[in-house]
XYZ file of C-alpha atoms in Angstrom:
784
model
C 128.719 123.085 118.584
C 130.612 123.911 115.479
C 133.834 122.591 117.257
C 131.994 119.441 118.127
C 130.834 118.728 114.512
C 134.456 119.312 113.261
C 135.983 116.814 115.748
C 133.234 114.307 114.901
C 134.016 114.630 111.300
C 137.912 114.570 111.942
C 137.357 111.238 113.777
C 135.497 109.625 111.063
C 138.111 110.776 108.406
C 140.847 109.236 110.600
C 138.932 106.026 110.939
C 138.943 105.777 106.956
C 142.832 105.238 107.099
C 142.377 101.782 108.316
C 142.267 99.835 104.873
C 142.525 96.155 106.265
C 141.004 93.073 104.530
C 140.054 95.399 101.308
C 139.631 93.701 97.968
C 138.372 94.227 94.581
C 135.244 92.817 92.630
C 134.627 92.873 88.972
C 132.173 91.304 86.382
C 130.194 91.567 83.181
C 126.345 92.394 82.984
C 124.508 90.998 80.086
C 121.004 90.466 79.042
C 119.158 87.234 78.283
C 120.623 87.245 74.838
C 123.972 87.380 76.333
C 124.557 91.008 75.090
C 126.556 93.204 77.258
C 124.512 95.931 79.201
C 126.106 99.263 78.996
C 125.246 102.079 81.355
C 124.027 99.686 84.108
C 124.541 101.157 87.641
C 126.051 98.645 90.205
C 125.441 99.604 93.538
C 126.469 98.031 97.033
C 123.768 98.970 99.160
C 124.408 100.984 102.560
C 127.848 101.859 101.355
C 129.109 104.585 99.039
C 130.235 102.079 96.472
C 128.636 102.551 93.032
C 129.934 102.098 89.549
C 128.534 101.867 85.907
C 129.130 99.365 83.313
C 131.203 100.375 80.331
C 130.283 99.587 76.483
C 131.243 95.893 76.958
C 129.083 95.585 80.190
C 132.185 95.520 82.399
C 132.475 97.109 85.807
C 135.039 96.841 88.747
C 134.607 98.027 92.322
C 137.850 98.667 94.173
C 138.816 98.371 97.779
C 135.825 96.699 99.331
C 136.161 95.398 103.046
C 135.390 91.886 103.581
C 131.729 90.984 104.372
C 128.315 90.065 103.241
C 126.643 92.758 100.964
C 123.699 93.201 98.532
C 124.604 94.294 95.060
C 121.842 96.245 93.180
C 121.720 96.288 89.447
C 119.782 98.832 87.602
C 119.176 100.018 83.946
C 116.236 101.680 82.480
C 115.502 99.004 79.806
C 115.846 95.980 82.287
C 114.129 94.952 85.576
C 115.969 96.041 88.552
C 117.969 93.162 90.365
C 119.449 92.245 93.840
C 122.266 89.660 94.451
C 123.670 88.862 97.850
C 127.122 88.421 97.614
C 130.162 87.805 100.117
C 133.522 89.431 99.517
C 136.219 86.831 101.017
C 139.340 89.102 100.834
C 140.475 87.816 97.252
C 139.746 89.308 93.990
C 136.230 87.858 92.666
C 134.204 87.793 89.331
C 130.426 88.305 89.324
C 128.932 87.564 85.885
C 125.209 88.569 86.129
C 122.212 88.630 83.823
C 119.421 91.318 83.612
C 115.778 90.569 82.521
C 113.680 92.695 80.194
C 111.543 95.206 82.256
C 108.814 93.776 80.164
C 109.257 90.305 81.438
C 109.884 90.937 85.160
C 108.940 93.134 87.956
C 111.633 95.284 89.624
C 113.241 94.081 92.800
C 112.759 97.635 94.391
C 115.093 99.199 97.036
C 113.604 101.256 99.789
C 115.047 103.078 103.014
C 111.957 102.723 105.213
C 113.998 101.485 108.230
C 116.728 104.135 107.656
C 118.890 101.516 105.480
C 118.614 100.220 101.979
C 116.779 96.871 101.780
C 114.709 95.114 99.054
C 110.945 96.068 99.532
C 109.513 92.556 99.777
C 112.059 91.686 102.657
C 111.039 94.568 104.913
C 108.218 93.621 107.475
C 106.155 97.053 106.854
C 103.251 97.765 104.609
C 104.932 99.927 102.048
C 103.895 101.200 98.720
C 106.372 102.024 96.140
C 106.526 104.033 93.118
C 109.655 103.985 90.575
C 110.721 107.089 88.567
C 109.203 105.213 85.529
C 105.709 104.619 87.364
C 105.615 108.464 88.441
C 105.929 109.084 84.706
C 103.155 106.703 83.636
C 100.678 107.856 86.259
C 101.683 111.336 85.410
C 102.123 112.114 89.040
C 102.882 115.918 89.493
C 101.488 116.665 92.754
C 101.658 114.591 96.144
C 97.826 114.667 96.186
C 97.894 112.644 92.937
C 98.892 109.496 94.772
C 95.370 109.244 96.337
C 94.231 105.579 96.093
C 97.278 104.695 94.290
C 98.333 103.799 97.929
C 95.633 101.747 99.581
C 93.617 103.754 102.057
C 95.230 107.045 101.393
C 93.468 110.250 100.565
C 94.841 113.821 99.898
C 93.330 116.966 98.698
C 93.051 120.748 99.650
C 91.235 123.986 99.115
C 93.224 125.127 96.103
C 96.281 126.665 97.933
C 98.504 123.515 97.393
C 98.469 122.754 101.129
C 97.360 119.111 100.994
C 95.550 117.463 103.870
C 96.482 113.857 103.706
C 94.901 110.943 105.606
C 95.838 107.444 105.723
C 94.019 104.349 107.282
C 91.664 106.845 108.762
C 94.191 109.140 110.470
C 93.345 112.386 108.612
C 95.381 115.752 108.751
C 93.283 118.092 110.254
C 95.540 120.942 111.250
C 98.979 122.270 110.624
C 100.568 119.455 112.230
C 100.008 116.581 109.686
C 99.049 113.196 110.460
C 101.215 111.758 107.834
C 104.832 113.230 107.700
C 106.553 113.951 104.443
C 110.269 113.380 103.874
C 111.834 114.617 100.781
C 115.573 113.472 100.391
C 115.956 112.540 104.117
C 114.572 115.931 105.358
C 111.081 116.197 107.326
C 109.189 118.794 105.689
C 108.123 119.757 109.164
C 104.576 121.231 108.607
C 102.159 122.295 105.895
C 103.882 125.660 105.675
C 107.226 124.566 104.693
C 106.677 121.549 102.531
C 106.750 121.164 98.797
C 103.881 119.358 97.301
C 105.136 119.372 93.675
C 106.588 115.893 92.481
C 109.676 116.454 90.010
C 112.910 114.770 89.013
C 111.737 111.654 91.163
C 114.045 108.841 91.625
C 111.397 107.046 93.722
C 108.610 107.297 96.208
C 107.854 105.194 99.315
C 104.737 105.320 101.303
C 104.876 103.577 104.662
C 101.430 102.767 105.994
C 100.745 102.709 109.648
C 102.433 104.561 112.376
C 106.228 104.875 112.092
C 106.912 106.909 115.312
C 110.027 104.991 116.277
C 112.295 105.960 113.431
C 110.406 108.963 112.169
C 108.931 110.719 115.174
C 106.630 113.621 115.415
C 103.673 113.534 113.015
C 104.086 109.865 111.855
C 100.662 108.919 113.177
C 99.289 107.656 110.056
C 102.418 106.944 108.057
C 105.304 108.268 106.130
C 105.711 109.522 102.607
C 109.297 109.470 101.562
C 110.322 111.007 98.317
C 113.807 110.476 96.830
C 114.961 112.636 94.043
C 117.613 111.701 91.495
C 121.267 112.363 92.439
C 124.331 113.164 90.165
C 127.011 110.330 89.413
C 129.812 109.510 87.343
C 127.568 109.260 84.218
C 126.758 112.507 82.509
C 123.008 112.478 81.791
C 120.056 114.820 81.260
C 116.509 115.372 80.323
C 114.062 117.930 78.827
C 110.245 117.877 78.737
C 107.473 119.927 77.414
C 103.685 119.479 77.900
C 100.657 121.274 76.575
C 97.133 120.930 77.689
C 93.591 122.606 77.866
C 92.907 125.357 80.208
C 96.142 126.958 78.890
C 98.219 124.227 80.649
C 102.040 124.463 80.080
C 104.898 122.826 81.614
C 108.781 122.852 80.827
C 111.383 120.926 82.510
C 114.941 120.513 82.198
C 118.044 118.810 84.030
C 121.496 117.874 83.933
C 123.711 115.529 86.217
C 127.432 115.175 85.424
C 130.733 114.817 87.284
C 132.737 117.796 87.561
C 135.767 115.855 88.783
C 135.610 111.989 87.892
C 135.004 109.908 91.101
C 135.015 112.705 93.367
C 132.754 115.858 92.563
C 129.337 115.628 91.019
C 126.751 118.181 90.080
C 122.961 117.751 89.481
C 120.657 120.938 88.254
C 117.112 120.498 87.587
C 114.053 122.827 87.190
C 110.445 122.846 86.134
C 108.063 125.736 85.244
C 104.315 124.928 85.191
C 101.498 127.093 84.644
C 97.565 127.094 83.542
C 94.890 129.554 83.134
C 92.709 127.973 85.809
C 89.516 125.812 86.280
C 87.245 128.590 87.766
C 85.514 131.548 86.879
C 84.438 134.308 89.223
C 80.959 135.265 88.583
C 81.354 138.369 90.586
C 83.405 140.279 87.939
C 83.129 137.634 85.106
C 86.877 136.874 85.030
C 89.328 133.811 85.326
C 89.756 133.213 88.997
C 92.598 130.772 89.699
C 95.285 131.413 86.986
C 98.539 130.055 88.356
C 102.058 129.054 87.856
C 105.174 127.882 89.584
C 108.778 127.215 89.409
C 110.839 124.445 91.216
C 114.489 124.057 91.092
C 116.395 121.008 92.556
C 120.158 121.664 92.829
C 123.075 118.882 93.933
C 126.542 119.043 94.839
C 128.168 115.854 95.916
C 131.621 115.167 97.070
C 133.050 111.687 97.408
C 136.016 112.307 99.970
C 136.645 108.663 99.879
C 134.879 105.239 99.121
C 133.852 105.645 102.750
C 132.900 109.185 103.189
C 130.576 111.474 101.260
C 129.040 114.947 101.412
C 125.909 115.907 99.826
C 124.464 119.399 99.341
C 120.987 119.921 98.136
C 119.039 123.185 97.634
C 115.534 123.473 96.674
C 113.622 126.367 95.789
C 109.923 126.741 95.108
C 107.954 129.981 93.891
C 104.249 129.627 93.614
C 101.742 132.365 92.349
C 98.161 131.770 92.431
C 95.511 134.183 91.633
C 92.721 132.454 93.007
C 94.022 130.347 96.024
C 90.747 129.355 97.511
C 88.547 128.101 94.981
C 85.631 127.337 97.193
C 81.937 127.662 96.715
C 79.752 128.697 99.759
C 78.161 125.181 100.009
C 78.296 121.666 98.540
C 75.032 122.246 96.685
C 76.427 125.450 95.072
C 79.893 123.613 94.035
C 78.050 120.855 92.378
C 74.914 122.594 90.818
C 77.242 125.491 89.467
C 80.540 123.769 88.877
C 83.930 125.604 88.745
C 82.185 128.793 89.455
C 82.724 130.943 92.498
C 81.076 134.302 93.405
C 83.652 136.396 95.369
C 83.896 140.002 95.845
C 87.372 140.053 97.279
C 89.957 138.629 94.871
C 93.711 138.209 95.800
C 97.147 136.817 94.600
C 99.099 134.196 96.810
C 102.538 134.669 96.741
C 104.221 131.465 98.289
C 108.018 131.047 98.345
C 109.895 128.150 99.841
C 113.652 127.621 100.286
C 115.060 124.340 101.502
C 118.739 123.386 102.076
C 120.141 120.433 103.482
C 123.779 118.846 103.889
C 124.142 115.195 104.333
C 127.279 113.448 105.476
C 127.553 109.669 105.246
C 130.344 107.505 106.364
C 130.416 103.800 105.819
C 132.899 101.918 107.953
C 133.939 98.281 108.906
C 132.672 98.881 112.479
C 129.677 101.130 111.878
C 128.027 103.567 109.411
C 127.259 107.191 110.448
C 124.860 109.667 108.750
C 124.235 113.256 109.560
C 121.372 115.383 108.053
C 121.325 119.273 108.732
C 118.408 121.092 107.271
C 117.034 124.651 107.023
C 113.469 125.578 105.645
C 112.107 128.900 104.977
C 108.440 129.690 103.806
C 107.136 133.143 103.159
C 103.478 133.021 102.125
C 101.316 136.102 101.761
C 98.337 137.501 99.956
C 98.627 140.702 98.115
C 95.196 141.788 98.916
C 92.311 140.622 101.193
C 91.135 137.185 100.923
C 87.392 136.630 100.626
C 86.597 134.994 104.322
C 82.681 134.281 103.588
C 83.185 133.139 99.912
C 80.328 135.072 98.717
C 79.617 138.463 96.930
C 78.821 140.039 100.324
C 80.823 142.592 102.021
C 81.099 140.576 105.067
C 84.349 139.019 106.106
C 87.741 139.350 104.646
C 91.157 138.269 105.803
C 94.357 140.143 105.659
C 97.910 138.874 106.029
C 100.138 141.131 104.020
C 101.954 142.878 106.924
C 105.326 142.649 105.493
C 108.153 140.161 105.517
C 108.672 140.058 109.388
C 105.193 138.150 109.562
C 103.867 135.030 108.037
C 107.395 133.706 107.477
C 108.093 130.302 109.032
C 111.783 129.086 109.671
C 112.668 125.612 110.579
C 116.056 123.952 111.293
C 116.466 120.428 111.892
C 119.331 117.925 112.621
C 119.737 114.213 112.960
C 122.737 112.059 113.815
C 122.351 108.447 113.003
C 124.744 105.590 113.555
C 123.893 102.055 112.175
C 125.524 98.534 111.839
C 128.028 98.231 108.822
C 126.860 96.888 105.689
C 129.419 94.246 105.796
C 128.631 92.797 109.223
C 128.022 89.108 109.296
C 126.374 89.478 112.919
C 122.645 88.355 113.081
C 122.113 91.445 114.995
C 121.514 94.815 112.807
C 121.091 97.933 114.668
C 120.213 101.634 114.148
C 120.311 104.465 116.721
C 120.430 108.113 116.664
C 119.297 111.545 117.858
C 117.270 114.196 116.376
C 116.484 117.917 117.068
C 114.725 120.755 115.652
C 113.631 124.512 116.123
C 110.843 126.416 114.729
C 109.810 130.006 114.518
C 106.632 131.127 113.007
C 105.604 134.652 113.546
C 101.709 135.186 111.994
C 99.657 138.078 111.676
C 96.199 137.993 110.483
C 93.517 140.812 110.286
C 89.842 139.973 110.019
C 87.762 142.690 108.328
C 84.137 142.798 108.989
C 82.304 144.881 106.314
C 79.000 146.326 105.989
C 77.225 142.707 105.474
C 79.077 141.355 108.666
C 75.791 140.895 110.461
C 74.780 138.158 107.926
C 77.377 135.895 109.198
C 76.883 136.489 112.718
C 79.085 139.509 113.698
C 76.861 142.040 116.014
C 78.975 145.015 114.600
C 80.674 146.039 111.372
C 83.110 147.995 109.554
C 86.152 147.247 111.798
C 89.267 144.855 111.688
C 90.377 142.579 114.420
C 93.859 142.017 114.149
C 95.339 138.826 115.583
C 99.209 138.472 115.972
C 100.689 134.829 117.019
C 104.398 134.138 117.518
C 105.144 130.611 118.107
C 108.658 129.270 119.083
C 109.062 125.575 119.486
C 111.729 123.242 119.648
C 112.353 119.622 120.593
C 114.828 116.732 120.727
C 114.595 113.158 120.478
C 116.600 109.864 120.828
C 115.664 106.474 118.995
C 116.928 103.078 118.424
C 115.969 99.905 116.578
C 117.419 96.447 116.430
C 116.792 93.294 113.957
C 117.807 90.025 115.472
C 117.976 87.089 112.900
C 117.204 84.050 114.983
C 117.667 81.602 111.931
C 116.929 82.035 108.212
C 113.306 82.124 108.711
C 112.832 84.190 111.841
C 113.484 87.839 112.397
C 112.728 89.735 115.510
C 112.494 93.767 115.245
C 112.394 96.041 118.364
C 112.427 99.719 118.570
C 111.945 102.603 121.005
C 111.954 106.444 120.638
C 111.701 109.220 123.273
C 110.810 112.859 122.051
C 110.535 115.777 124.184
C 109.057 119.112 122.714
C 108.570 122.748 124.312
C 106.319 125.047 122.718
C 105.747 129.091 123.554
C 103.226 131.034 122.095
C 102.711 134.848 122.173
C 99.259 136.261 121.076
C 97.922 139.795 120.699
C 94.419 140.693 119.995
C 93.781 143.953 118.455
C 90.934 146.170 117.363
C 90.682 149.019 114.592
C 87.441 150.696 113.392
C 87.498 151.560 109.756
C 88.778 155.103 108.941
C 90.701 155.449 112.305
C 94.308 154.991 112.684
C 93.979 154.250 116.550
C 94.290 150.545 117.484
C 92.940 149.175 120.642
C 94.593 146.038 122.159
C 92.054 143.476 123.463
C 94.343 140.757 124.661
C 97.950 140.465 125.119
C 99.201 136.954 126.550
C 101.666 134.134 126.123
C 101.539 130.516 127.103
C 104.272 127.753 127.391
C 103.972 123.861 127.391
C 105.984 120.917 127.404
C 105.187 117.597 125.797
C 106.752 114.193 125.739
C 106.145 110.795 123.864
C 107.350 107.062 124.008
C 106.694 105.417 120.626
C 107.798 101.744 120.825
C 107.534 99.133 118.006
C 107.690 95.476 118.003
C 107.498 93.005 114.926
C 107.896 89.260 114.514
C 108.853 88.479 110.808
C 108.839 84.744 109.134
C 110.193 84.108 105.789
C 108.258 81.256 104.509
C 110.539 80.928 101.465
C 112.726 83.382 99.537
C 109.687 84.879 97.762
C 107.005 84.573 100.748
C 107.053 86.554 103.985
C 104.762 86.964 106.851
C 104.849 89.691 109.683
C 102.874 90.785 112.651
C 103.407 94.378 114.180
C 102.680 96.618 117.019
C 103.678 100.105 116.322
C 102.805 103.723 118.066
C 102.924 106.970 116.528
C 101.981 110.647 117.886
C 100.966 113.890 116.454
C 102.548 116.848 118.473
C 100.607 118.641 121.198
C 100.299 122.322 121.055
C 98.729 125.678 122.107
C 95.550 126.733 120.721
C 93.743 130.201 120.791
C 90.213 129.776 121.955
C 88.681 133.029 121.104
C 89.428 136.638 120.101
C 87.044 137.780 122.863
C 89.439 139.448 125.512
C 86.870 138.205 128.194
C 87.648 134.531 127.360
C 90.866 132.584 128.347
C 92.943 133.344 125.174
C 95.128 130.229 125.084
C 94.860 126.591 125.701
C 97.423 123.748 125.470
C 96.319 120.506 123.983
C 98.008 117.025 124.380
C 99.802 115.017 121.795
C 97.456 112.550 119.996
C 98.585 108.782 120.064
C 97.869 105.840 117.740
C 98.480 102.339 118.708
C 98.476 99.966 115.555
C 98.258 96.252 115.495
C 98.933 94.740 112.139
C 99.452 91.467 110.192
C 100.637 91.271 106.513
C 101.974 88.939 103.907
C 104.479 89.732 101.019
C 104.678 87.516 98.232
C 106.295 87.079 94.722
C 105.099 84.448 92.208
C 106.008 83.165 88.828
C 109.746 83.906 88.831
C 108.929 87.417 90.192
C 106.363 88.239 87.385
C 103.577 88.608 89.802
C 103.622 90.499 93.238
C 100.778 90.167 95.911
C 100.936 92.064 99.167
C 98.205 91.855 101.823
C 97.689 93.468 105.233
C 95.142 93.957 107.887
C 95.163 96.710 110.536
C 93.640 97.533 113.769
C 94.299 101.119 115.152
C 93.088 102.869 118.135
C 93.629 106.622 118.497
C 93.706 108.708 121.894
C 93.642 112.390 122.502
C 92.205 112.754 119.110
C 92.914 116.478 118.158
C 89.787 118.072 116.702
C 89.946 121.411 115.062
C 86.982 123.752 114.650
C 86.798 126.875 112.654
C 85.122 129.571 114.914
C 83.279 132.101 112.690
C 83.036 134.998 112.332
C 86.588 135.327 114.151
C 88.229 133.087 111.480
C 90.025 131.210 114.244
C 90.708 127.572 114.350
C 90.505 126.237 117.989
C 92.181 122.720 118.424
C 91.307 120.523 121.422
C 91.495 116.867 122.438
C 88.032 115.930 122.028
C 87.654 112.240 121.541
C 88.813 108.583 120.701
C 88.915 106.866 117.265
C 88.802 103.198 116.187
C 90.047 102.598 112.613
C 90.228 98.891 111.029
C 90.578 97.664 107.568
C 92.358 95.620 104.994
C 94.707 96.257 102.012
C 95.858 94.481 98.907
C 98.484 95.266 96.191
C 98.932 93.390 93.215
C 101.437 94.054 90.375
C 101.690 91.534 87.422
C 103.644 91.271 84.116
C 102.290 87.753 83.044
C 102.476 88.609 79.198
C 105.353 90.320 77.658
C 104.554 94.085 77.551
C 101.254 93.823 79.335
C 101.382 95.374 83.026
C 98.568 95.124 85.600
C 98.501 97.059 88.790
C 95.668 97.030 91.284
C 95.603 98.659 94.814
C 92.725 98.093 97.206
C 91.956 99.678 100.511
C 89.003 99.414 103.019
C 88.942 101.515 106.075
C 86.282 101.378 108.813
C 86.781 104.525 110.839
C 84.692 105.694 113.667
C 84.810 107.791 116.688
C 84.141 105.679 119.692
C 83.970 109.023 121.884
C 83.607 112.578 120.335
C 82.375 115.888 122.033
C 82.589 118.855 120.098
C 81.551 122.382 121.089
C 78.989 123.954 118.907
C 77.456 127.461 119.538
C 77.759 127.170 123.232
C 76.579 123.614 123.312
C 78.382 120.302 123.223
C 77.526 117.828 120.580
C 78.001 114.115 121.264
C 79.215 112.636 117.930
C 80.150 109.164 119.090
C 79.804 106.611 116.290
C 80.469 109.184 113.513
C 82.668 108.709 110.543
C 86.183 110.231 110.332
C 86.829 112.876 107.870
C 88.554 112.807 104.821
C 88.362 108.990 104.823
C 86.810 107.161 101.755
C 85.399 104.035 102.986
C 87.002 102.283 99.891
C 90.173 103.274 97.679
C 90.650 101.318 94.405
C 93.082 102.072 91.686
C 93.362 99.772 88.659
C 95.891 100.318 85.987
C 96.418 98.607 82.808
C 99.302 99.138 80.222
C 100.494 97.340 76.938
C 103.391 98.012 75.135
C 103.860 96.733 71.554
C 107.315 96.601 70.178
C 107.599 98.567 66.701
C 111.409 97.825 66.609
C 114.086 97.059 69.114
C 114.038 100.415 70.776
C 110.658 101.569 69.732
C 107.374 100.723 71.531
C 103.843 101.893 71.126
C 102.256 102.254 74.442
C 98.493 102.233 75.550
C 97.471 102.876 79.272
C 94.225 103.150 81.189
C 93.402 103.715 84.843
C 90.326 103.380 86.943
C 90.215 105.183 90.239
C 87.265 104.424 92.702
C 86.777 106.151 95.887
C 84.015 105.273 98.193
C 81.573 107.366 100.434
C 83.537 110.121 102.269
C 82.583 112.713 105.029
C 84.134 116.160 105.294
C 82.769 117.312 108.767
C 82.728 115.690 112.117
C 78.999 115.952 112.089
C 78.764 113.815 108.824
C 76.446 116.349 107.206
C 78.759 117.164 104.210
C 79.114 114.041 102.132
C 80.517 113.085 98.927
C 78.941 109.703 97.587
C 81.164 106.979 95.975
C 82.690 107.979 92.400
C 84.873 106.740 89.722
C 87.591 108.546 87.609
C 88.948 107.500 84.396
C 92.287 108.540 82.740
C 94.039 107.231 79.605
C 97.280 107.743 77.779
C 98.801 106.541 74.556
C 102.015 107.317 72.662
C 105.370 105.801 71.442
C 108.428 105.438 73.649
C 111.982 105.368 72.246
C 115.235 105.150 73.860
C 115.815 108.788 73.859
C 112.408 110.244 73.106
C 108.792 109.790 74.292
C 105.700 111.433 73.046
C 102.195 110.905 74.513
C 98.665 112.061 74.320
C 96.886 111.753 77.837
C 93.536 112.502 79.355
C 92.571 112.877 83.041
C 88.975 112.398 84.241
C 88.086 111.780 80.827
C 84.338 111.386 81.377
C 84.391 114.857 83.334
C 83.139 113.486 86.498
C 81.939 116.326 89.140
C 82.818 115.534 92.900
C 83.835 117.334 95.887
C 87.431 116.490 97.061
C 87.762 119.014 99.903
C 85.243 121.040 102.280
C 85.442 122.900 105.517
C 82.980 121.944 108.273
C 81.046 125.172 107.717
C 80.204 124.323 104.053
C 82.745 126.013 101.783
C 83.547 123.296 99.042
C 86.182 122.668 96.377
C 85.660 120.475 93.564
C 88.225 117.991 92.115
C 89.920 118.545 88.674
C 87.541 118.624 85.571
C 88.453 116.635 82.459
C 91.921 117.655 81.127
C 93.772 116.637 78.084
C 97.036 117.327 76.506
C 100.226 116.168 74.972
C 103.601 115.706 76.507
C 107.138 115.219 74.882
C 110.331 114.213 76.700
C 113.777 113.157 75.811
C 116.682 111.770 77.599
C 120.414 112.306 76.881
């Protein structure tokens, strides 16, 4: 394997020797007042060509092959701009003008189709958030994008493992329904992904199934997070934030060239902590005091203008003294807010290490990308977890059995070829292969104490120990073509085939209290193979340069798996459930008006889900059983509006409506089968709505006073398949005011300023978690 990779890279390097039809381009970047713009980044999309303008606004890009390119120009003070250029083999001069960021919307670049493109030209429903917007919305966790993206909802029980749903396709197990990529790497499962947002360049959320290019678990969509990479420009940042509940956040970063035009380094880190929102009434102490550190490190080597290598390392260390902030019922959570009554208290230790190596070659005949990654998560609880979320000595969970257990390891590899950026052919193509291996050994003890009979256990004072060793691997091949019939019409077609193998070994043991003897109840294993075809077909019509229409059929799937049915040795211990499929039909319109001062995107979707994977938590065993139990129909509409009609005044509004119902659903309950046909999907608000208004008043040329208000509205939502646990519609209001200069920002902020109490997550047996209360504070940041 290693020899093959070395030979492949040797072949690519040999190809770079060909230097036919190369030319240079140069130019000057100015603003609307004809003043030079220094520090603007000039990038030729889908290549390694990138330069920065000097103090006079001048730039030069050397040794470019002949062809058609898109030039992207960005600077923090100006609206990002794209210019289509043709390099004809002779030295060319491009003099370009940037408009003030307060007078025009950015022309945003995305990589939704595994190549860099202007978002308004991509026939996919995509929500984007720039680095500036991430800061303005104070996005610090992936769940914070709830309602910022139409029909997206994300929440969790307090342990930073978010369940995310999109368009009625909800995450209800460890295999997510919405897959997350960070810097091109699939954050494989809820165990290995990092939820914190830091040092973000941009975010892309692809709404609807994306199985063709992204594969497993892109059932509802894809969240793509891109962090900032180093370049020839030396830059850095530092930030401080303090808030109520003892909140503290410190961040620092530096990006610089080690060898100009060759070797670049990026180092960034954030520490965040707070004293917790909850009080444990059992011992009258703070319950959920927590802190984390996240580091993001880059080393980028530009071997030539055609070949680059990027090494990225991320480490995440999370400590939480109350990881499950759950009241016993929704009534308890709302009537006695931010109070728990748990007799077993613990500390969560969660360590994640991610490393990836990306190689990118941009040639005259093809582009090539290789992304290799390794992910490692070790999560354990120092003492037993309260499994009944009450003061009873009934059920507690134990998983601290040493670092040979509860440590998930994942390796992934993707090789991808695509048509070159310079190609003048009407056919653009992308093709590749993907593979992964996952090893997950878990060991959990369920202790039944003196009060165990209260929760249904016939005996007490014993521990049931369940060990589960899961090994799974998979391979996939995919391809997509875009054919431009004429300047108005494009056709896109794609297909992917995934093949997975899973093996699970399960052992059930029994240990009475006070005894060292362990009795084996069950010891078995099971294997299963799964495959999936995920096609895509799109027709796009470019009505004008600024108005585009599209119609799409796409398919996604959530991986199948093996589920334990019971800890009872007399029952069949393992069950293989099938992949879950979604078929999506969608029409959309993307529009820019008033010289790109207003953007309006609309879409309507109709989705059918087959083999719906339905998990059920079996008590008192504390075992989650997953089965294919039904069919789901989800339909809805979405609207995104962004406008800067008046200088300094920005309006952003995102709206989503989802009607998601089960057309067939049969769920086991205490030996009976419940017919839940017609019930609402879980974790799916009927309406999501987000309005943000911001006004910036110029105090001087480089100083602005900024005031911002946000209104987030979520419609009725259910948390259990029986639709007995409901959160009625509610609104959340946020505000921010401060001063921004060229180098320094200081802001006062408040979230949930009217202190609305609402349930944001609940288990189907009733244990409920509240959304964050009113928080406020001050943040200070500097750039250098």
